[in-house]
Short mmCIF file of C-alpha atoms in Angstrom, two decimals:
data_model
loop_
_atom_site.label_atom_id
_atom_site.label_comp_id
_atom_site.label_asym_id
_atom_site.label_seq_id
_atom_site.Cartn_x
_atom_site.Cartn_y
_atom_site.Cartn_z
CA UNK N 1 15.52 0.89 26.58
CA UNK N 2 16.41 3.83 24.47
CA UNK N 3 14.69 7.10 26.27
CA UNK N 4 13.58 6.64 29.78
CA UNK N 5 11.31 9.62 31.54
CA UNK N 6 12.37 9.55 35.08
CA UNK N 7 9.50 12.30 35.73
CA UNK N 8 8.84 10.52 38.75
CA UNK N 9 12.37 11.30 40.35
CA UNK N 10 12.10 14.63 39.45
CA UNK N 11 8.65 15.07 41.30
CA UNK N 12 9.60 12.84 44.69
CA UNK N 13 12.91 15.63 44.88
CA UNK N 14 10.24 18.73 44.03
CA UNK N 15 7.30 16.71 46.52
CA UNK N 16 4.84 17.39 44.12
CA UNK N 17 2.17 15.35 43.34
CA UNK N 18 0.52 14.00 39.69
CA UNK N 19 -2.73 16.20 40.36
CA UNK N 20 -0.84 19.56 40.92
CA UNK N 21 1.85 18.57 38.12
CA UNK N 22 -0.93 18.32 35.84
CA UNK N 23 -2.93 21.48 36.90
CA UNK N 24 0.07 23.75 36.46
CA UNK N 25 1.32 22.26 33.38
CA UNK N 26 -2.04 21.73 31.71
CA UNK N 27 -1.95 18.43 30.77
CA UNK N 28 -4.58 15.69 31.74
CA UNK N 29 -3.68 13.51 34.48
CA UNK N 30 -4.14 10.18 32.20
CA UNK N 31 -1.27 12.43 29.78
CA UNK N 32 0.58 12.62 32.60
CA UNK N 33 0.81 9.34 33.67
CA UNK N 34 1.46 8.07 30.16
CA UNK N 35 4.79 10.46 30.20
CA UNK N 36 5.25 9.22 33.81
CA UNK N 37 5.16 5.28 33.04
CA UNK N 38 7.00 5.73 29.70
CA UNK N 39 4.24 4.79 27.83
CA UNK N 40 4.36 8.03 25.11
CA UNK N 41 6.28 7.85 21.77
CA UNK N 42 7.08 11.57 21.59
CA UNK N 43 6.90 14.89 24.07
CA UNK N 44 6.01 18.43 22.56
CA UNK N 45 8.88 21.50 23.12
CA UNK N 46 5.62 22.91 24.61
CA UNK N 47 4.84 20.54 27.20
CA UNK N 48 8.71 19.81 28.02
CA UNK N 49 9.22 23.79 28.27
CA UNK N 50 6.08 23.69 30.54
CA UNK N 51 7.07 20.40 33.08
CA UNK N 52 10.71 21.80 33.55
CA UNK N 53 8.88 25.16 34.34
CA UNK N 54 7.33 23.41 36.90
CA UNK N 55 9.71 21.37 38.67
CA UNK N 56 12.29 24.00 38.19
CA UNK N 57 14.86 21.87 36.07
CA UNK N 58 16.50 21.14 32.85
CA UNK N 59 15.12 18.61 30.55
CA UNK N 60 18.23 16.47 30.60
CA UNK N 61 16.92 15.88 34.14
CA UNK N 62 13.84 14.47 33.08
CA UNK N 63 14.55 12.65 29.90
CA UNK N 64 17.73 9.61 30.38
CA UNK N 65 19.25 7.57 27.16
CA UNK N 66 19.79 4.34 28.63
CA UNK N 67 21.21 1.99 25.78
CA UNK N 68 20.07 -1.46 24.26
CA UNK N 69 21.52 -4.52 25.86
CA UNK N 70 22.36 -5.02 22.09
CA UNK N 71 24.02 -1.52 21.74
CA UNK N 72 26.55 -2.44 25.01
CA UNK F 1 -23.31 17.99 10.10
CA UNK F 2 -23.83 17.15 6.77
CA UNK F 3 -20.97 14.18 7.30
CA UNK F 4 -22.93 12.83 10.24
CA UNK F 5 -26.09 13.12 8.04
CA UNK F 6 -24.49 11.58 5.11
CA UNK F 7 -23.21 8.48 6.87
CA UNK F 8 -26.24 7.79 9.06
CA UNK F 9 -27.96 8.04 5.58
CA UNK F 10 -25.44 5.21 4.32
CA UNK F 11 -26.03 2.84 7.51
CA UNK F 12 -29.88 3.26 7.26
CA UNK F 13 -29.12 1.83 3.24
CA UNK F 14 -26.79 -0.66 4.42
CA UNK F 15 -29.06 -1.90 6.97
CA UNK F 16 -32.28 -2.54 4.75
CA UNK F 17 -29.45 -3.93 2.50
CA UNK F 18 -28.52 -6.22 4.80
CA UNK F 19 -31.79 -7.62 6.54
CA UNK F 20 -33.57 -7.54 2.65
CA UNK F 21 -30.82 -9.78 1.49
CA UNK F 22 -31.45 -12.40 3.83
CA UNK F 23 -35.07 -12.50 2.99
CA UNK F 24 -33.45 -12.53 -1.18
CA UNK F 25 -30.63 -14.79 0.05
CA UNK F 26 -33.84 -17.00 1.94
CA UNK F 27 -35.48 -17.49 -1.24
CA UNK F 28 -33.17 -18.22 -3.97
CA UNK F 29 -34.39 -21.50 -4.93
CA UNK F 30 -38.12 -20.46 -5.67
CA UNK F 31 -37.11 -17.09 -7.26
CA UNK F 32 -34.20 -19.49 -9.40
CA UNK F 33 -37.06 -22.11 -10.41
CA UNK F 34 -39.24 -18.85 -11.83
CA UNK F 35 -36.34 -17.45 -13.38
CA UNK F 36 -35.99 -20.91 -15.36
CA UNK F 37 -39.20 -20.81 -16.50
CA UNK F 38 -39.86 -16.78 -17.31
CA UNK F 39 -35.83 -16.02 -17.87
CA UNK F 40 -33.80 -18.71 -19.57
CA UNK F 41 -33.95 -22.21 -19.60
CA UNK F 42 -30.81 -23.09 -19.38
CA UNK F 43 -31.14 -21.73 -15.51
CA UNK F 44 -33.68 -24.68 -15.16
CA UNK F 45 -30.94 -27.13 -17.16
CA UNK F 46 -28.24 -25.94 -14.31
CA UNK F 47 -30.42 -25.24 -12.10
CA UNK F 48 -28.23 -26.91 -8.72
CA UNK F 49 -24.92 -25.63 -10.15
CA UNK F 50 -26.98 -21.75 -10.55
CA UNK F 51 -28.01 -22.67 -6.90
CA UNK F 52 -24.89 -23.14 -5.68
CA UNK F 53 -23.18 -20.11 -7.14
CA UNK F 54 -26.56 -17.64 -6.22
CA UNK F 55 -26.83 -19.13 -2.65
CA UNK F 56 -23.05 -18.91 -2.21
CA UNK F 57 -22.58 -15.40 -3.54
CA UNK F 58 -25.99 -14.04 -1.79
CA UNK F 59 -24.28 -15.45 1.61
CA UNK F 60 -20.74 -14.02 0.91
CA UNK F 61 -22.79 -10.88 -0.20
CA UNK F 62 -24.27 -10.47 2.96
CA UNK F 63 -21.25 -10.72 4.97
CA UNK F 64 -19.84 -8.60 3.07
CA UNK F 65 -22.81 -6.07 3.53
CA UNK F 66 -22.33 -7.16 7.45
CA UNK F 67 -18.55 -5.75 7.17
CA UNK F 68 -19.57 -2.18 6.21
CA UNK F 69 -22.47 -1.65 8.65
CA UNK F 70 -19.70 -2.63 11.49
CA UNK F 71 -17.28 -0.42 9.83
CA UNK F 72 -19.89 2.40 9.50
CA UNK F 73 -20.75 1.80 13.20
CA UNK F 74 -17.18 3.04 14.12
CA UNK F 75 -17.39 6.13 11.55
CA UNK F 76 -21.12 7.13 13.19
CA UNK F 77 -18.78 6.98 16.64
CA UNK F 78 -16.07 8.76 15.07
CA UNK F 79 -13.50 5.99 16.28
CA UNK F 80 -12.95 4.28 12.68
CA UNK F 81 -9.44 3.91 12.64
CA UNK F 82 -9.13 0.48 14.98
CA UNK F 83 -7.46 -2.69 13.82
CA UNK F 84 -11.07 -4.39 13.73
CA UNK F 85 -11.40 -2.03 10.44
CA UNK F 86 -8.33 -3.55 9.25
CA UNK F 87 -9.73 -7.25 9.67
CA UNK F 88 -13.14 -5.99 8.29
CA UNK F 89 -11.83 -4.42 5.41
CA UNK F 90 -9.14 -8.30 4.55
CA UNK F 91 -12.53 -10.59 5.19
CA UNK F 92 -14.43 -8.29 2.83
CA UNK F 93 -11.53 -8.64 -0.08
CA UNK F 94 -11.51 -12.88 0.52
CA UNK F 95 -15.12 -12.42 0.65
CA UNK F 96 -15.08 -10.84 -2.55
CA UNK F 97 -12.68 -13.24 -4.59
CA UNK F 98 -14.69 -15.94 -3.60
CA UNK F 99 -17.85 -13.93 -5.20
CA UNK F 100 -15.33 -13.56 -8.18
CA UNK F 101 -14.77 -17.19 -8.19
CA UNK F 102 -18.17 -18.64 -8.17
CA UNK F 103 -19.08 -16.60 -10.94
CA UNK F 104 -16.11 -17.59 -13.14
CA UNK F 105 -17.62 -20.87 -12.39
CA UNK F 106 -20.81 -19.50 -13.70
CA UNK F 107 -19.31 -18.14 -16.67
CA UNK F 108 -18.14 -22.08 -17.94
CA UNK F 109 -21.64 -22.85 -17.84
CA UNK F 110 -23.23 -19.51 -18.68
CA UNK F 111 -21.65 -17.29 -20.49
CA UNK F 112 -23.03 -13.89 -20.39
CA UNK F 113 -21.44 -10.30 -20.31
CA UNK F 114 -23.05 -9.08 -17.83
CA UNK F 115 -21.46 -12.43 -15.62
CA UNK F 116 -17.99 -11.10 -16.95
CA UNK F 117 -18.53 -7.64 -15.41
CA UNK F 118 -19.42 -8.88 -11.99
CA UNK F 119 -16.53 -11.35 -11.69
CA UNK F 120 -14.01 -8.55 -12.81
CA UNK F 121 -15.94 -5.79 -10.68
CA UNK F 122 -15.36 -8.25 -7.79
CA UNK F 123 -11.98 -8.59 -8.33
CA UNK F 124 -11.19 -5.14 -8.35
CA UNK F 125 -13.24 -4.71 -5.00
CA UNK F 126 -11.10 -7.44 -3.42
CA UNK F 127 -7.94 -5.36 -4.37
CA UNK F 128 -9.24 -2.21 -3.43
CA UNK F 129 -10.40 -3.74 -0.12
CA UNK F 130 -6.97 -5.19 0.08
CA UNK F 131 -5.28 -1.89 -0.55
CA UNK F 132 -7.33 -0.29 2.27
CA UNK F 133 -6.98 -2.45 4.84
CA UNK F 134 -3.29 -1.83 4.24
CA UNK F 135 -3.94 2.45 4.22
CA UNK F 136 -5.82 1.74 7.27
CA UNK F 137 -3.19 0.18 9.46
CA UNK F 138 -0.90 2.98 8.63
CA UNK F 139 -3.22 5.39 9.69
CA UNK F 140 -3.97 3.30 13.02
CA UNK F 141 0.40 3.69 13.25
CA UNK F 142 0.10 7.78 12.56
CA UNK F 143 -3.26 7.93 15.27
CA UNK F 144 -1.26 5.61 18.26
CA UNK F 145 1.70 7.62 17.06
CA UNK F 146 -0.23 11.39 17.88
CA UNK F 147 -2.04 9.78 20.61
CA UNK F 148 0.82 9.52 22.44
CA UNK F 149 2.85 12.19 21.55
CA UNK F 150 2.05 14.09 24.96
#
């Protein structure tokens, strides 16, 4: 699995939704749902700085290292 | 500006390219029977085998021709690095050795330098087109790569 995003989590506990998430940290919403369905291959400092801004939190909240079932 | 101007420019070529080489690639035998007659003779004495090779290479020609105006369609849209370049770019280098080959052909039967210099240019356009295709798909990598760096 390597990095999971559990962005999701993070906005159900903050009840905020994609549309506001995206207006206040300036990303598109299509952006934003990449990150959300762990669809990207890399997040910016920038934009990490910016979502933990937002849902008041530390990035080891957002981002998870689940391992391989090889790596078990 | 002067890019878009440049490669609208190119299509424009590439199109008039294209459709006059079907009307070239439509008449080979008659222009082939007057080039036998007001050329060289020995056209007229190989004159199926000369057929063969012209109509062959005029058709692998155009598709080759064909190739580049879909490839410039994605440059005039500014979207050029897509895997469909990368399959463009590997049918125009087979198209290309097989240009090479029927002129090697030609070359048995009639030998001139100027026959020489198209089978080697086409050779080296095959490898180049080769090479590219390959420079292309790592570009496609970097592009999906930034696209979704969010």
């Amino acid at each position: 699995m390597g990095i999971v995003i559990n962005l999701d989590v993070m906005m159900a506990k903050r009840k905020i939704g994609l549309t506001e998430l995206s207006k206040e940290v300036d990303i598109t919403m299509a952006n934003l749902s990449i990150l959300k369905n762990n669809k990207a291959k890399a997040i910016r400092f920038t934009t990490l700085e910016s979502i933990c801004k937002a849902l008041d939190c530390q990035p080891g909240d957002i981002l998870e290292y689940v391992p391989d079932e090889g790596d078990k | 500006m002067e890019y878009e101007k440049i490669t609208k420019f190119t299509k424009l070529i590439l199109d008039f390219m294209f459709f006059s080489g079907i009307v070239v690639f439509a008449t080979v035998p008659i222009w082939l029977k007057f080039a036998g007659i007001y050329y060289s003779q020995k056209i007229s004495e190989h004159y199926w085998l000369m057929l063969i090779v012209f109509a062959a290479s005029g058709l692998f020609g155009l598709l080759i021709v064909n190739e580049l105006r879909k490839m410039m369609r994605t440059v005039i849209c500014q979207n050029c690095f897509v895997t469909e370049n990368v399959c463009s770019l590997k049918r125009m280098a087979k198209y290309s050795i097989c240009i090479s080959v029927f002129f090697a052909v030609k070359v048995l039967f009639f030998p001139t330098p100027a026959t020489l210099i198209i089978v080697l240019v086409f050779f080296v356009a095959a490898l180049f087109s080769t090479v590219l295709s390959c420079v292309f798909r790592e570009a496609i990598d970097y592009k999906n790569e930034n696209d979704l760096t969010i």
